[in-house]
Amino acid sequence: MKTVLVGVGQAGGKVTSALVDFDHEMGFGSIIGALGVNTAKADLQSLQFDTVLVGQDRVKGHGVGGDNELGAEVMQSDAREVMAALDGRITAEAESIVVVAGLGGGTGSGGAPVLAKELKRVYDVPVYALGILPGRGEGAMYQVNAGRSLKTLAREADSVLLIDNDSWHSSGESLEEGFDSINANIARRVGLLLASGEAVEGVGESVVDTSEVINTLRSGGISALGYASAEASEDPDENINVVTSVTRNALLTGTSLPNAVEADSALLVVAGDPETISRKGVERARRWVEEETGSMQVRGGDFPLDSGRLAALVLLGGVERSGRVQEFMQRAAAAAEEAEQRDEESDEEDKLFQNEDLDNLL
Protein backbone atom coordinates (compact mmCIF):
# COMPACT_ATOMS: atom_id res chain seq x y z
CA MET A 1 0.00 0.00 0.00
CA LYS A 2 1.68 3.21 -1.19
CA THR A 3 1.10 5.61 1.69
CA VAL A 4 1.68 9.23 2.66
CA LEU A 5 2.11 9.84 6.40
CA VAL A 6 1.18 13.02 8.27
CA GLY A 7 2.51 13.13 11.83
CA VAL A 8 0.55 15.59 13.99
CA GLY A 9 1.95 16.68 17.36
CA GLN A 10 5.01 15.42 19.22
CA ALA A 11 4.06 11.73 19.42
CA GLY A 12 2.73 11.78 15.84
CA GLY A 13 6.03 13.14 14.56
CA LYS A 14 8.11 10.56 16.43
CA VAL A 15 5.99 7.59 15.32
CA THR A 16 6.03 8.86 11.72
CA SER A 17 9.81 9.12 11.93
CA ALA A 18 10.05 5.52 13.23
CA LEU A 19 7.82 4.30 10.39
CA VAL A 20 9.85 6.12 7.74
CA ASP A 21 13.11 4.71 9.14
CA PHE A 22 11.73 1.14 9.28
CA ASP A 23 10.40 1.32 5.72
CA HIS A 24 13.77 2.61 4.49
CA GLU A 25 15.82 0.02 6.43
CA MET A 26 13.69 -2.85 5.11
CA GLY A 27 13.74 -1.48 1.55
CA PHE A 28 9.95 -1.76 1.19
CA GLY A 29 9.24 1.61 -0.45
CA SER A 30 5.64 1.66 0.73
CA ILE A 31 5.91 5.11 2.34
CA ILE A 32 6.15 7.59 -0.51
CA GLY A 33 5.92 10.81 1.50
CA ALA A 34 5.90 12.17 5.04
CA LEU A 35 5.11 15.50 6.69
CA GLY A 36 5.37 16.60 10.31
CA VAL A 37 2.88 19.15 11.69
CA ASN A 38 3.12 20.75 15.13
CA THR A 39 2.50 23.90 17.16
CA ALA A 40 5.82 23.45 19.03
CA LYS A 41 8.84 24.44 16.95
CA ALA A 42 11.29 22.44 19.11
CA ASP A 43 9.46 19.16 18.42
CA LEU A 44 9.84 19.60 14.65
CA GLN A 45 13.60 20.19 14.64
CA SER A 46 14.62 16.53 15.10
CA LEU A 47 12.44 15.25 12.22
CA GLN A 48 14.30 14.23 9.04
CA PHE A 49 11.44 15.13 6.69
CA ASP A 50 9.56 18.31 5.80
CA THR A 51 7.54 20.00 8.51
CA VAL A 52 4.91 22.70 8.98
CA LEU A 53 4.66 24.88 12.10
CA VAL A 54 1.01 25.81 12.72
CA GLY A 55 -0.54 28.30 15.13
CA GLN A 56 2.38 30.73 15.07
CA ASP A 57 0.09 33.73 15.47
CA ARG A 58 -1.56 32.14 18.55
CA VAL A 59 1.16 30.23 20.43
CA LYS A 60 4.37 31.59 18.86
CA GLY A 61 5.88 28.14 18.31
CA HIS A 62 5.60 27.10 21.97
CA GLY A 63 2.83 24.49 21.66
CA VAL A 64 -0.73 24.50 22.96
CA GLY A 65 0.06 23.16 26.43
CA GLY A 66 -2.24 20.15 26.20
CA ASP A 67 -5.27 22.28 25.24
CA ASN A 68 -6.88 20.20 22.51
CA GLU A 69 -9.58 22.78 21.78
CA LEU A 70 -6.83 25.26 20.97
CA GLY A 71 -5.09 22.52 18.96
CA ALA A 72 -8.22 22.08 16.86
CA GLU A 73 -8.63 25.84 16.38
CA VAL A 74 -5.09 26.43 15.12
CA MET A 75 -5.29 23.44 12.77
CA GLN A 76 -8.55 24.78 11.38
CA SER A 77 -6.97 28.21 10.88
CA ASP A 78 -3.81 26.87 9.22
CA ALA A 79 -5.28 23.87 7.35
CA ARG A 80 -4.67 25.57 4.01
CA GLU A 81 -0.94 25.81 4.74
CA VAL A 82 -0.77 22.11 5.69
CA MET A 83 -2.71 21.06 2.59
CA ALA A 84 -0.40 23.15 0.40
CA ALA A 85 2.63 21.34 1.88
CA LEU A 86 0.99 17.97 1.11
CA ASP A 87 -0.02 18.93 -2.43
CA GLY A 88 3.12 17.65 -4.15
CA ARG A 89 3.36 14.50 -2.00
CA ILE A 90 -0.09 12.99 -2.46
CA THR A 91 0.24 11.95 -6.09
CA ALA A 92 -1.70 9.45 -8.22
CA GLU A 93 0.63 6.75 -6.84
CA ALA A 94 -0.76 7.18 -3.30
CA GLU A 95 -3.23 4.49 -2.23
CA SER A 96 -3.88 5.84 1.26
CA ILE A 97 -3.11 8.70 3.63
CA VAL A 98 -2.40 8.00 7.30
CA VAL A 99 -2.69 10.75 9.93
CA VAL A 100 -0.52 9.77 12.90
CA ALA A 101 -1.15 11.32 16.33
CA GLY A 102 -0.93 10.78 20.04
CA LEU A 103 -4.49 11.26 21.32
CA GLY A 104 -3.53 12.56 24.75
CA GLY A 105 -1.66 15.77 23.88
CA GLY A 106 -3.13 19.04 22.66
CA THR A 107 -1.92 19.40 19.07
CA GLY A 108 -2.38 15.75 18.08
CA SER A 109 -5.73 15.14 19.76
CA GLY A 110 -7.21 18.44 18.61
CA GLY A 111 -5.58 18.76 15.20
CA ALA A 112 -5.76 15.20 13.83
CA PRO A 113 -9.58 15.05 13.44
CA VAL A 114 -9.60 18.47 11.75
CA LEU A 115 -6.88 17.43 9.30
CA ALA A 116 -8.50 14.03 8.58
CA LYS A 117 -11.76 15.76 7.69
CA GLU A 118 -10.01 18.19 5.36
CA LEU A 119 -8.02 15.40 3.66
CA LYS A 120 -11.19 13.37 3.04
CA ARG A 121 -12.84 16.42 1.53
CA VAL A 122 -10.02 16.86 -0.99
CA TYR A 123 -8.70 13.36 -1.81
CA ASP A 124 -10.40 10.19 -3.08
CA VAL A 125 -8.05 7.70 -1.41
CA PRO A 126 -8.83 6.29 2.06
CA VAL A 127 -7.76 8.53 4.95
CA TYR A 128 -6.82 6.44 7.98
CA ALA A 129 -5.66 7.54 11.41
CA LEU A 130 -3.06 5.89 13.60
CA GLY A 131 -4.02 6.98 17.11
CA ILE A 132 -1.98 6.33 20.26
CA LEU A 133 -3.89 6.13 23.54
CA PRO A 134 -2.16 7.52 26.66
CA GLY A 135 -1.13 5.04 29.34
CA ARG A 136 -2.98 4.81 32.64
CA GLY A 137 -0.22 6.72 34.43
CA GLU A 138 -0.08 9.69 32.07
CA GLY A 139 -2.51 11.95 33.91
CA ALA A 140 -6.20 12.89 33.81
CA MET A 141 -5.84 15.64 31.19
CA TYR A 142 -4.42 13.15 28.68
CA GLN A 143 -7.26 10.68 29.33
CA VAL A 144 -9.88 13.41 28.80
CA ASN A 145 -8.21 14.65 25.60
CA ALA A 146 -7.99 11.12 24.20
CA GLY A 147 -11.62 10.32 24.97
CA ARG A 148 -12.81 13.44 23.16
CA SER A 149 -10.41 13.02 20.25
CA LEU A 150 -11.15 9.33 19.68
CA LYS A 151 -14.87 9.95 19.22
CA THR A 152 -14.26 12.74 16.70
CA LEU A 153 -11.41 10.99 14.88
CA ALA A 154 -13.43 7.78 14.44
CA ARG A 155 -16.14 9.87 12.78
CA GLU A 156 -13.81 11.79 10.46
CA ALA A 157 -11.30 9.11 9.37
CA ASP A 158 -12.10 6.01 7.32
CA SER A 159 -10.72 3.92 10.20
CA VAL A 160 -8.68 4.58 13.35
CA LEU A 161 -5.95 2.03 14.02
CA LEU A 162 -5.70 2.29 17.79
CA ILE A 163 -2.49 1.70 19.74
CA ASP A 164 -2.71 1.30 23.52
CA ASN A 165 0.51 2.59 25.12
CA ASP A 166 0.06 0.19 28.03
CA SER A 167 0.05 -2.88 25.78
CA TRP A 168 3.71 -2.56 24.73
CA HIS A 169 5.24 -0.79 27.73
CA SER A 170 7.54 -3.11 29.68
CA SER A 171 7.83 -2.83 33.45
CA GLY A 172 11.14 -1.36 34.59
CA GLU A 173 11.50 0.92 31.56
CA SER A 174 11.76 4.67 32.04
CA LEU A 175 9.09 6.81 30.36
CA GLU A 176 11.48 7.79 27.55
CA GLU A 177 12.68 4.19 27.04
CA GLY A 178 9.06 3.05 27.08
CA PHE A 179 8.08 5.47 24.33
CA ASP A 180 11.08 4.44 22.19
CA SER A 181 10.11 0.78 22.62
CA ILE A 182 6.47 1.48 21.76
CA ASN A 183 7.46 3.46 18.66
CA ALA A 184 9.67 0.59 17.47
CA ASN A 185 6.81 -1.88 18.01
CA ILE A 186 4.39 0.34 16.08
CA ALA A 187 6.87 0.80 13.22
CA ARG A 188 7.47 -2.95 12.84
CA ARG A 189 3.79 -3.90 12.83
CA VAL A 190 2.33 -1.05 10.81
CA GLY A 191 5.35 -0.98 8.49
CA LEU A 192 4.89 -4.67 7.63
CA LEU A 193 1.15 -4.17 7.09
CA LEU A 194 1.69 -1.25 4.71
CA ALA A 195 4.36 -3.21 2.84
CA SER A 196 2.19 -6.31 2.39
CA GLY A 197 1.80 -7.02 -1.33
CA GLU A 198 4.70 -4.82 -2.39
CA ALA A 199 7.19 -6.23 -4.90
CA VAL A 200 9.70 -8.17 -2.80
CA GLU A 201 11.92 -11.21 -3.25
CA GLY A 202 10.01 -14.46 -3.67
CA VAL A 203 6.54 -15.33 -4.92
CA GLY A 204 3.83 -16.36 -2.48
CA GLU A 205 0.93 -18.63 -3.30
CA SER A 206 -1.68 -16.07 -2.28
CA VAL A 207 -0.09 -12.66 -1.86
CA VAL A 208 -2.01 -9.98 0.04
CA ASP A 209 -2.69 -6.80 -1.90
CA THR A 210 -3.85 -3.30 -1.03
CA SER A 211 -7.52 -3.99 -1.75
CA GLU A 212 -7.65 -6.58 1.03
CA VAL A 213 -6.38 -4.09 3.60
CA ILE A 214 -8.89 -1.49 2.38
CA ASN A 215 -11.78 -3.98 2.42
CA THR A 216 -10.90 -5.11 5.95
CA LEU A 217 -11.06 -1.50 7.16
CA ARG A 218 -14.14 -0.62 5.10
CA SER A 219 -16.52 -0.89 8.07
CA GLY A 220 -14.81 2.17 9.59
CA GLY A 221 -14.73 2.86 13.31
CA ILE A 222 -11.80 1.50 15.30
CA SER A 223 -9.29 -1.13 14.18
CA ALA A 224 -6.46 -3.02 15.88
CA LEU A 225 -3.34 -4.84 14.74
CA GLY A 226 -1.73 -7.94 16.23
CA TYR A 227 1.75 -9.34 15.56
CA ALA A 228 3.88 -12.32 16.61
CA SER A 229 6.79 -14.25 15.10
CA ALA A 230 8.76 -17.46 15.63
CA GLU A 231 11.64 -19.42 14.11
CA ALA A 232 10.64 -21.36 10.98
CA SER A 233 11.60 -24.84 9.91
CA GLU A 234 12.89 -25.40 6.37
CA ASP A 235 10.10 -27.94 5.81
CA PRO A 236 6.70 -26.20 5.34
CA ASP A 237 4.86 -29.26 6.70
CA GLU A 238 6.65 -28.76 10.00
CA ASN A 239 5.45 -25.14 10.05
CA ILE A 240 1.72 -25.88 10.24
CA ASN A 241 1.81 -25.52 14.01
CA VAL A 242 4.20 -22.57 13.80
CA VAL A 243 1.72 -20.62 11.64
CA THR A 244 -1.25 -21.40 13.89
CA SER A 245 0.78 -20.63 17.02
CA VAL A 246 2.03 -17.22 15.88
CA THR A 247 -1.50 -16.34 14.72
CA ARG A 248 -2.89 -17.16 18.17
CA ASN A 249 -0.16 -15.12 19.85
CA ALA A 250 -0.71 -12.19 17.48
CA LEU A 251 -4.42 -12.02 18.29
CA LEU A 252 -4.44 -12.97 21.96
CA THR A 253 -1.23 -11.42 23.33
CA GLY A 254 0.40 -9.27 20.64
CA THR A 255 -2.39 -6.89 19.64
CA SER A 256 -2.22 -3.11 19.72
CA LEU A 257 -5.46 -3.10 21.71
CA PRO A 258 -5.50 -5.77 24.45
CA ASN A 259 -8.58 -8.01 24.60
CA ALA A 260 -9.92 -6.62 21.31
CA VAL A 261 -11.02 -9.87 19.68
CA GLU A 262 -14.63 -9.42 18.54
CA ALA A 263 -14.50 -7.70 15.13
CA ASP A 264 -16.55 -6.97 12.00
CA SER A 265 -13.75 -8.13 9.69
CA ALA A 266 -10.19 -9.40 9.81
CA LEU A 267 -7.12 -9.95 7.65
CA LEU A 268 -4.43 -12.56 8.42
CA VAL A 269 -1.05 -11.95 6.78
CA VAL A 270 1.64 -14.62 7.18
CA ALA A 271 5.08 -13.21 6.37
CA GLY A 272 8.21 -15.20 5.67
CA ASP A 273 10.12 -17.24 3.09
CA PRO A 274 7.47 -18.55 0.63
CA GLU A 275 9.20 -21.95 0.65
CA THR A 276 8.53 -22.35 4.38
CA ILE A 277 4.94 -21.04 4.57
CA SER A 278 2.44 -23.88 5.02
CA ARG A 279 -0.79 -23.28 3.07
CA LYS A 280 -2.54 -25.77 5.32
CA GLY A 281 -1.30 -23.81 8.33
CA VAL A 282 -2.49 -20.48 6.88
CA GLU A 283 -5.97 -21.84 6.14
CA ARG A 284 -6.23 -23.48 9.56
CA ALA A 285 -5.15 -20.21 11.22
CA ARG A 286 -7.62 -18.21 9.12
CA ARG A 287 -10.51 -20.44 10.23
CA TRP A 288 -9.40 -20.05 13.85
CA VAL A 289 -9.46 -16.23 13.46
CA GLU A 290 -13.00 -16.55 12.08
CA GLU A 291 -14.10 -18.46 15.18
CA GLU A 292 -12.38 -16.09 17.62
CA THR A 293 -13.59 -12.84 16.06
CA GLY A 294 -17.09 -14.04 15.18
CA SER A 295 -16.62 -12.54 11.70
CA MET A 296 -17.37 -14.23 8.40
CA GLN A 297 -15.19 -11.63 6.62
CA VAL A 298 -11.74 -13.00 7.40
CA ARG A 299 -9.24 -12.73 4.56
CA GLY A 300 -5.86 -14.45 4.50
CA GLY A 301 -2.69 -14.32 2.46
CA ASP A 302 1.11 -14.37 2.26
CA PHE A 303 3.78 -11.71 2.43
CA PRO A 304 6.98 -13.09 0.80
CA LEU A 305 9.91 -11.97 2.94
CA ASP A 306 13.53 -13.11 3.07
CA SER A 307 13.62 -14.27 6.69
CA GLY A 308 14.32 -17.34 8.78
CA ARG A 309 11.23 -16.56 10.85
CA LEU A 310 7.51 -16.72 10.22
CA ALA A 311 5.36 -13.82 11.38
CA ALA A 312 1.62 -13.34 11.62
CA LEU A 313 -0.12 -9.99 11.29
CA VAL A 314 -3.80 -9.91 12.25
CA LEU A 315 -5.67 -6.75 11.26
CA LEU A 316 -9.08 -6.35 12.90
CA GLY A 317 -11.71 -3.95 11.58
CA GLY A 318 -14.64 -2.66 13.65
CA VAL A 319 -13.47 -3.43 17.21
CA GLU A 320 -15.21 -0.50 18.92
CA ARG A 321 -17.41 -2.93 20.89
CA SER A 322 -14.34 -4.45 22.57
CA GLY A 323 -14.02 -4.31 26.34
CA ARG A 324 -10.74 -2.38 26.14
CA VAL A 325 -12.30 0.48 24.18
CA GLN A 326 -15.28 0.62 26.55
CA GLU A 327 -12.96 0.53 29.58
CA PHE A 328 -10.89 3.40 28.21
CA MET A 329 -13.94 5.55 27.41
CA GLN A 330 -15.22 5.00 30.97
CA ARG A 331 -11.81 6.02 32.33
CA ALA A 332 -11.80 9.14 30.16
CA ALA A 333 -15.36 10.03 31.27
CA ALA A 334 -14.38 9.62 34.95
CA ALA A 335 -11.31 11.81 34.44
CA ALA A 336 -13.47 14.47 32.74
CA GLU A 337 -15.93 14.41 35.65
CA GLU A 338 -13.12 14.78 38.19
CA ALA A 339 -11.65 17.69 36.23
CA GLU A 340 -15.05 19.37 36.10
CA GLN A 341 -15.49 19.00 39.86
CA ARG A 342 -12.04 20.48 40.49
CA ASP A 343 -12.89 23.45 38.26
CA GLU A 344 -16.16 24.03 40.16
CA GLU A 345 -14.35 23.85 43.52
CA SER A 346 -11.71 26.26 42.25
CA ASP A 347 -14.40 28.69 41.06
CA GLU A 348 -16.08 28.56 44.49
CA GLU A 349 -12.76 29.27 46.22
CA ASP A 350 -12.14 32.21 43.88
CA LYS A 351 -15.58 33.64 44.63
CA LEU A 352 -15.05 33.20 48.38
CA PHE A 353 -11.69 34.92 48.21
CA GLN A 354 -13.13 37.79 46.17
CA ASN A 355 -16.00 38.30 48.67
CA GLU A 356 -13.68 38.24 51.68
CA ASP A 357 -11.29 40.60 49.96
CA LEU A 358 -14.15 42.99 49.20
CA ASP A 359 -15.39 42.86 52.84
CA ASN A 360 -11.90 43.68 54.11
CA LEU A 361 -11.63 46.62 51.77
CA LEU A 362 -15.01 47.94 52.91
Tab-separated table of N, CA and C in Angstrom, residues 32 184-185 219 226 262 266 270 281 303:
chain	number	residue	atom	x	y	z
A	32	ILE	N	5.666	6.762	0.604
A	32	ILE	CA	6.149	7.594	-0.511
A	32	ILE	C	6.209	9.071	-0.152
A	184	ALA	N	9.047	1.660	18.264
A	184	ALA	CA	9.668	0.591	17.471
A	184	ALA	C	8.660	-0.522	17.189
A	185	ASN	N	7.846	-0.856	18.187
A	185	ASN	CA	6.814	-1.879	18.006
A	185	ASN	C	5.778	-1.452	16.973
A	219	SER	N	-15.425	-1.115	7.119
A	219	SER	CA	-16.523	-0.888	8.072
A	219	SER	C	-16.312	0.373	8.899
A	226	GLY	N	-2.509	-7.025	15.423
A	226	GLY	CA	-1.725	-7.945	16.232
A	226	GLY	C	-0.530	-8.470	15.463
A	262	GLU	N	-13.409	-9.480	19.333
A	262	GLU	CA	-14.632	-9.417	18.535
A	262	GLU	C	-14.487	-8.322	17.483
A	266	ALA	N	-11.580	-9.154	9.431
A	266	ALA	CA	-10.187	-9.405	9.808
A	266	ALA	C	-9.366	-9.793	8.588
A	270	VAL	N	0.521	-13.811	6.707
A	270	VAL	CA	1.642	-14.622	7.184
A	270	VAL	C	2.867	-14.243	6.364
A	281	GLY	N	-1.382	-24.575	7.085
A	281	GLY	CA	-1.300	-23.806	8.331
A	281	GLY	C	-2.007	-22.469	8.228
A	303	PHE	N	2.906	-12.833	2.703
A	303	PHE	CA	3.784	-11.706	2.428
A	303	PHE	C	5.187	-12.287	2.270
